[in-house]
Coordinates of C-alpha atoms and ligand atoms in Angstrom, one line a residue:
M207 CA -8.0 18.8 -60.4
N208 CA -8.8 22.3 -59.3
R209 CA -7.2 23.6 -56.2
S210 CA -10.3 23.9 -54.0
V211 CA -11.1 20.2 -54.6
S212 CA -7.6 19.1 -53.6
L213 CA -7.8 21.3 -50.5
L214 CA -11.1 19.7 -49.6
S215 CA -9.8 16.2 -50.0
R216 CA -6.7 17.0 -47.9
A217 CA -9.0 18.3 -45.2
S218 CA -11.1 15.1 -45.3
V219 CA -8.0 12.9 -45.2
G220 CA -6.9 14.9 -42.1
L221 CA -10.3 14.5 -40.5
L222 CA -10.4 10.8 -41.2
A223 CA -6.9 10.4 -39.7
T224 CA -7.9 12.3 -36.6
L225 CA -11.1 10.2 -36.2
L226 CA -9.0 7.0 -36.6
V227 CA -6.5 8.1 -33.9
L228 CA -9.4 9.0 -31.6
C229 CA -11.1 5.7 -32.2
C230 CA -7.9 3.8 -31.5
M231 CA -7.3 5.8 -28.3
T232 CA -10.9 5.2 -27.1
G233 CA -10.6 1.6 -28.1
A234 CA -7.5 1.0 -26.0
A235 CA -8.5 3.1 -23.0
R236 CA -9.5 2.0 -19.6
A237 CA -13.2 2.3 -18.9
A238 CA -14.3 5.2 -16.7
L239 CA -15.6 4.5 -13.2
P240 CA -19.3 3.8 -13.0
D241 CA -21.6 6.4 -11.4
A242 CA -21.8 7.1 -7.6
A243 CA -24.8 4.9 -7.1
A244 CA -23.1 1.9 -8.7
I245 CA -19.9 2.4 -6.7
Q246 CA -21.9 2.5 -3.4
A247 CA -23.9 -0.5 -4.5
A248 CA -20.7 -2.5 -5.1
I249 CA -19.4 -1.6 -1.7
D250 CA -22.7 -2.4 0.1
K251 CA -22.9 -5.8 -1.7
A252 CA -19.3 -6.7 -0.7
Y253 CA -20.0 -5.7 2.8
E254 CA -23.1 -7.8 3.1
D255 CA -21.6 -10.8 1.2
Y256 CA -18.7 -11.2 3.5
K257 CA -20.0 -9.9 6.8
G258 CA -20.8 -13.4 7.9
L259 CA -17.6 -15.0 6.7
E260 CA -15.9 -16.4 9.8
E261 CA -12.7 -18.0 8.4
G262 CA -9.2 -17.2 9.5
A263 CA -7.6 -16.1 12.8
V264 CA -6.3 -12.9 14.2
A265 CA -2.4 -12.6 14.4
D266 CA -1.1 -13.7 17.8
Y267 CA 2.6 -13.7 17.5
I268 CA 2.4 -10.1 18.8
P269 CA 0.5 -10.5 22.1
A270 CA -1.5 -7.3 21.7
L271 CA -2.8 -8.3 18.3
A272 CA -4.4 -11.5 19.8
K273 CA -6.8 -9.2 21.7
V274 CA -8.2 -7.5 18.6
D275 CA -11.9 -7.9 17.9
P276 CA -12.3 -10.3 14.9
K277 CA -15.7 -8.8 14.1
V278 CA -14.4 -5.3 13.1
Y279 CA -15.2 -4.9 9.4
G280 CA -15.0 -1.6 7.5
I281 CA -14.7 -0.7 3.9
A282 CA -13.7 2.7 2.4
L283 CA -13.0 3.7 -1.2
V284 CA -11.8 7.2 -2.2
T285 CA -11.7 8.2 -5.9
T286 CA -9.0 10.3 -7.4
D287 CA -11.4 13.2 -7.5
G288 CA -11.8 13.0 -3.7
K289 CA -15.3 11.3 -3.4
V290 CA -15.6 8.9 -0.5
Y291 CA -17.7 5.7 -0.3
T292 CA -17.9 3.6 2.8
A293 CA -19.6 0.7 4.5
G294 CA -19.4 -0.8 8.0
D295 CA -17.0 0.2 10.8
L296 CA -15.0 3.3 10.0
K297 CA -14.2 4.2 13.6
T298 CA -12.3 1.3 15.1
Q299 CA -8.5 1.7 14.7
V300 CA -6.2 -1.2 14.2
S301 CA -2.4 -1.0 14.0
I302 CA -1.2 -0.3 10.5
Q303 CA 1.6 -2.9 10.7
S304 CA 3.2 -3.8 7.4
I305 CA 1.1 -1.3 5.4
S306 CA 3.4 1.4 7.0
K307 CA 6.3 0.0 5.0
V308 CA 4.9 1.4 1.8
F309 CA 4.9 4.9 3.2
T310 CA 8.3 4.7 4.8
M311 CA 9.6 3.6 1.4
A312 CA 7.9 6.5 -0.2
K313 CA 9.5 8.9 2.3
V314 CA 13.0 7.6 1.7
M315 CA 12.4 7.9 -2.1
D316 CA 11.2 11.5 -1.5
E317 CA 14.2 12.4 0.6
S318 CA 17.0 10.4 -1.2
G319 CA 15.6 9.5 -4.6
P320 CA 14.2 6.2 -5.9
Q321 CA 17.7 4.9 -6.7
S322 CA 18.5 4.8 -3.0
I323 CA 15.9 2.1 -2.4
Y324 CA 16.9 0.2 -5.5
D325 CA 20.6 0.3 -4.5
N326 CA 20.2 -0.5 -0.8
M327 CA 17.7 -3.3 -0.4
G328 CA 16.5 -3.8 -4.0
V329 CA 13.1 -4.2 -5.5
D330 CA 12.8 -7.9 -5.9
A331 CA 10.5 -10.5 -4.3
T332 CA 12.4 -12.8 -2.0
G333 CA 10.3 -15.9 -2.3
Q334 CA 10.6 -16.2 1.5
V335 CA 8.4 -15.2 4.4
F336 CA 8.3 -11.5 5.4
N337 CA 10.7 -11.9 8.3
S338 CA 13.0 -14.5 6.8
I339 CA 16.6 -14.7 7.9
V340 CA 17.4 -16.9 4.9
A341 CA 16.3 -14.1 2.6
V342 CA 18.9 -11.9 4.2
E343 CA 21.6 -14.5 4.0
Q344 CA 20.8 -15.4 0.4
Y345 CA 22.1 -12.2 -1.1
K346 CA 23.8 -10.6 1.9
G347 CA 20.8 -8.2 2.4
A348 CA 20.4 -7.2 -1.2
E349 CA 18.0 -8.4 -3.9
M350 CA 15.0 -8.0 -1.6
N351 CA 12.6 -5.1 -1.1
A352 CA 11.4 -2.5 1.4
L353 CA 8.2 -4.4 2.1
V354 CA 9.7 -7.4 3.9
N355 CA 11.0 -6.8 7.4
P356 CA 14.8 -6.7 6.9
G357 CA 14.3 -4.3 3.9
A358 CA 11.7 -2.3 5.8
I359 CA 13.8 -1.8 8.9
A360 CA 16.8 -0.8 6.6
A361 CA 14.4 1.7 4.9
T362 CA 13.4 3.1 8.3
G363 CA 17.1 3.5 9.0
M364 CA 17.4 5.7 5.9
V365 CA 14.8 8.3 7.0
K366 CA 16.6 11.6 7.6
G367 CA 16.6 13.3 11.0
E368 CA 19.0 14.6 13.7
N369 CA 17.9 12.1 16.3
Y370 CA 15.3 9.5 17.2
D371 CA 12.6 12.1 17.9
A372 CA 13.2 14.1 14.7
I373 CA 13.1 11.0 12.6
W374 CA 10.0 9.7 14.3
N375 CA 8.1 13.0 14.1
S376 CA 9.0 13.4 10.4
L377 CA 7.8 9.9 9.7
L378 CA 4.5 10.3 11.6
N379 CA 3.8 13.6 10.0
Y380 CA 4.4 12.1 6.6
Y381 CA 1.9 9.2 7.3
S382 CA -0.6 11.8 8.6
E383 CA -0.5 13.8 5.4
F384 CA -1.4 10.6 3.5
A385 CA -4.2 9.9 5.9
G386 CA -5.4 13.5 6.0
R387 CA -5.5 13.7 9.8
K388 CA -3.0 13.5 12.6
L389 CA -2.3 9.9 13.3
T390 CA -1.1 8.5 16.7
V391 CA 0.5 5.4 18.0
L392 CA -1.5 2.6 19.7
E393 CA 0.8 2.5 22.8
D394 CA -0.3 -1.0 23.9
V395 CA 0.6 -2.5 20.6
Y396 CA 3.9 -0.7 20.5
K397 CA 4.8 -1.9 24.0
S398 CA 3.7 -5.4 23.3
E399 CA 5.7 -5.6 20.0
A400 CA 8.7 -3.9 21.4
E401 CA 8.9 -6.6 24.1
T402 CA 8.7 -9.4 21.6
N403 CA 10.6 -8.1 18.5
Q404 CA 13.9 -10.0 19.1
R405 CA 13.6 -11.6 15.6
N406 CA 13.4 -8.1 14.0
Q407 CA 16.4 -7.0 16.1
A408 CA 18.3 -10.0 14.7
L409 CA 17.3 -9.1 11.1
A410 CA 18.4 -5.5 11.7
M411 CA 21.8 -6.7 13.1
L412 CA 22.3 -8.8 10.0
M413 CA 21.4 -5.9 7.7
Y414 CA 23.8 -3.8 9.6
A415 CA 26.5 -6.4 9.3
Y416 CA 26.0 -6.5 5.5
G417 CA 26.2 -2.7 5.3
H418 CA 22.5 -1.9 4.6
I419 CA 22.0 0.1 7.8
E420 CA 24.5 2.9 8.5
G421 CA 23.2 4.1 11.9
D422 CA 22.1 2.2 15.0
P423 CA 20.3 -0.9 13.9
L424 CA 18.4 -1.2 17.2
Q425 CA 17.2 2.4 16.9
A426 CA 16.0 1.6 13.3
T427 CA 14.2 -1.5 14.7
D428 CA 12.5 0.5 17.5
I429 CA 11.3 3.3 15.1
Y430 CA 10.1 0.6 12.7
T431 CA 8.2 -1.1 15.6
R432 CA 6.6 2.3 16.5
Q433 CA 5.7 2.9 12.8
C434 CA 3.9 -0.5 12.7
S435 CA 1.9 0.5 15.8
V436 CA 0.3 3.6 14.3
G437 CA -3.5 3.4 14.7
V438 CA -5.6 3.7 11.5
N439 CA -9.2 3.2 10.6
A440 CA -10.6 2.1 7.2
Q441 CA -11.1 5.8 6.1
D442 CA -7.4 6.7 6.9
L443 CA -6.1 3.7 4.9
A444 CA -8.4 4.5 2.0
N445 CA -7.1 8.1 1.9
M446 CA -3.5 6.8 2.0
A447 CA -4.2 4.5 -0.9
A448 CA -6.1 7.1 -2.9
T449 CA -3.1 9.5 -2.5
L450 CA -1.0 6.8 -4.3
A451 CA -3.8 6.3 -6.9
N452 CA -3.7 10.1 -7.5
A453 CA 0.1 10.3 -8.2
G454 CA 1.0 11.3 -4.7
K455 CA -1.5 14.1 -4.1
N456 CA -4.1 13.5 -1.4
P457 CA -7.4 13.9 -3.3
V458 CA -9.3 14.7 -0.1
T459 CA -7.0 17.4 1.3
G460 CA -5.7 18.5 -2.1
K461 CA -2.2 18.5 -0.7
R462 CA 0.8 17.0 -2.5
V463 CA 2.4 14.4 -0.2
A464 CA 4.8 12.2 -2.3
T465 CA 6.8 13.0 -5.4
A466 CA 4.6 12.0 -8.4
E467 CA 7.5 10.4 -10.4
N468 CA 8.1 7.9 -7.6
V469 CA 4.6 6.6 -7.4
P470 CA 4.8 4.1 -10.3
E471 CA 7.9 2.6 -8.7
I472 CA 6.2 2.4 -5.3
L473 CA 3.2 0.6 -6.9
A474 CA 5.6 -1.8 -8.7
V475 CA 7.1 -2.9 -5.4
M476 CA 3.6 -3.3 -3.9
A477 CA 2.5 -5.4 -6.9
T478 CA 5.6 -7.6 -6.5
A479 CA 5.6 -8.1 -2.7
G480 CA 2.5 -6.5 -1.2
L481 CA 0.6 -9.6 0.0
Y482 CA 3.4 -11.7 1.4
D483 CA 3.8 -15.1 -0.3
D484 CA 0.5 -14.7 -2.0
S485 CA 1.4 -11.5 -3.9
G486 CA 1.4 -13.4 -7.3
K487 CA -2.0 -14.9 -6.6
W488 CA -3.4 -11.6 -5.6
L489 CA -2.0 -9.8 -8.7
Y490 CA -3.3 -12.5 -10.9
R491 CA -6.7 -12.2 -9.5
T492 CA -7.0 -8.4 -9.3
G493 CA -4.1 -6.7 -11.1
L494 CA -4.0 -4.2 -8.2
P495 CA -0.9 -3.1 -6.4
A496 CA -1.8 -3.6 -2.7
K497 CA -0.3 -4.0 0.8
S498 CA -1.6 -6.0 3.7
G499 CA -0.7 -5.8 7.4
V500 CA -1.1 -8.4 10.2
G501 CA -3.3 -5.9 12.0
G502 CA -6.0 -6.9 9.5
G503 CA -5.9 -4.0 7.0
I504 CA -5.3 -4.2 3.2
I505 CA -4.9 -1.2 0.9
A506 CA -5.2 -1.5 -2.9
V507 CA -4.6 1.1 -5.6
S508 CA -6.3 1.4 -9.0
P509 CA -4.0 4.0 -10.5
G510 CA -5.8 7.1 -11.7
K511 CA -9.1 5.8 -10.4
F512 CA -9.3 5.0 -6.7
G513 CA -7.7 3.8 -3.5
I514 CA -9.6 1.3 -1.4
A515 CA -9.0 -0.1 2.1
V516 CA -10.7 -2.8 4.1
I517 CA -10.1 -3.6 7.8
S518 CA -11.0 -7.1 9.1
P519 CA -8.5 -8.7 11.4
P520 CA -8.9 -12.5 10.7
L521 CA -6.0 -13.6 8.5
D522 CA -5.4 -16.5 6.2
A523 CA -2.3 -18.7 6.4
A524 CA -0.2 -16.2 4.3
G525 CA -1.1 -13.4 6.8
N526 CA -3.6 -11.5 4.6
S527 CA -7.1 -10.5 5.8
I528 CA -9.6 -12.9 4.4
R529 CA -12.6 -10.6 4.2
A530 CA -10.5 -7.7 2.9
Q531 CA -9.2 -9.8 0.0
E532 CA -12.7 -10.9 -1.0
A533 CA -14.3 -7.5 -0.6
I534 CA -11.6 -5.6 -2.5
A535 CA -11.5 -8.2 -5.3
D536 CA -15.3 -8.0 -5.8
I537 CA -15.5 -4.2 -5.6
S538 CA -12.6 -3.7 -8.0
N539 CA -14.1 -6.2 -10.4
A540 CA -17.4 -4.4 -10.4
L541 CA -15.8 -1.0 -10.9
G542 CA -13.3 -2.0 -13.6
G543 CA -10.4 -1.4 -11.3
N544 CA -7.8 -3.8 -12.8
P545 CA -5.3 -1.6 -14.6
Y546 CA -4.4 -4.4 -17.0
V547 CA -7.9 -4.5 -18.4
V548 CA -8.4 -2.2 -21.4
Q549 CA -11.5 -2.1 -23.6
A550 CA -11.1 -4.2 -26.7
R551 CA -10.6 -2.4 -30.0
Ligands
LIG1012 N1 5.3 -5.3 13.0 C1 5.1 -6.6 12.3 C2 6.4 -7.3 12.3 O1 7.4 -6.7 12.2 C3 4.6 -6.3 10.9 C4 4.2 -7.6 10.2 C5 3.3 -7.4 9.1 O2 2.3 -6.7 9.2 O3 3.5 -8.1 8.1 O4 6.4 -8.5 12.4

C-alpha cells in the first residue's frame, strides 16, 4: 500500500472515531432548554392551572404566619444566562423561613470549608420532623443536616463575626448577594417567632450540650430566628436558586457569591432533606434539589439550567406549599429540568 493511501485511511479512522465520540456525547447529554416563548408558556400554564387550587392551610404555629394572605401566588424562573420569566404576584414578600438554611449552610462552607458542615451536624436525612428532639437524641446531634432546625441553628452558630451585629450583617449581606438586592427583616414575623421559639431554644441547648455549638446557643437561636424572618418575593427567591444553578455566580448581577466547588454538596443536602418528610417523594417526582419554607416559598434548582421559585402560603401536611410543588413540577417537566433525565443514545 502506498504511503498516501495509508495516511488517508488513518485520517478517516480518526474522523470516524471523533464522530463516534461526538455522537455518544450528544446521545448522553441533557437536552437544552426550549426557547423563550416555550418557557413563558410553561410558566403561564402552571400559573393558570393552579390559581384556583384551594387546598392546604397557612402555617399557624408562628402567630404572624397565620395572618398571611393565602391568595398570594407568584412564580419566577431565572436561567443560568440571566433571563427572567415570571407570572403572578412578584411584589408581595413572605418570610423566607427554612429556605434561609440553605444559604447559611453555603456561608459556613464558604468560610470554614465543606468539611466543617459534614463534621459538625452531618449530611444525612434524619427521618424525623424538622424540629425533632428525638433526631438530636438519636446520634447526640450528629448524623443530621443543616436543613433541619437543630442542624440549622448549629450552622448559624458557626457563622464568623466578632459579635451579634457583625454576624447578622454578614449573613444578611450574603443572602442579599444571592437575591441581587438588599433584603430586610419582616419585623412583625421576627417578633412573633422570637416570642414563641422555646422549642428551638431547647434544640439549641441540646446541640450545645452535645458540643455542636461552641458559642452562646441562645444567640445562635436568635440570629437563626432573624434569618428566618427575612422578607423575600418570588423574584428574590428565583435569583437565589439561579445562583445555585449557576455554580454560585448570580446570573443576574454577574457577581460570584458562593464557592463553585461547594455547590454540588449544597444541592446534595437539598435533594436529601429539602422538603421535610416528603423529600424522597419530591425527588422521585422531579429530580430537583429544592428547599421549602413554612412561609410558603419553595426554591428548586436545575443545575446548569435554571433556578425557579414559587410563593403560595397554603401548605400540605408535610409543611410544603401545595401550589408551589404542583407548579414547579409541571414547569420543570415541560422544560426538561430533571437532571437525571438524559437523552437516550
Ligand atoms: N423559623 C421556622 C422554625 O424554626 C422555620 C420552619 C420552616 O420553614 O421549616 O420553626
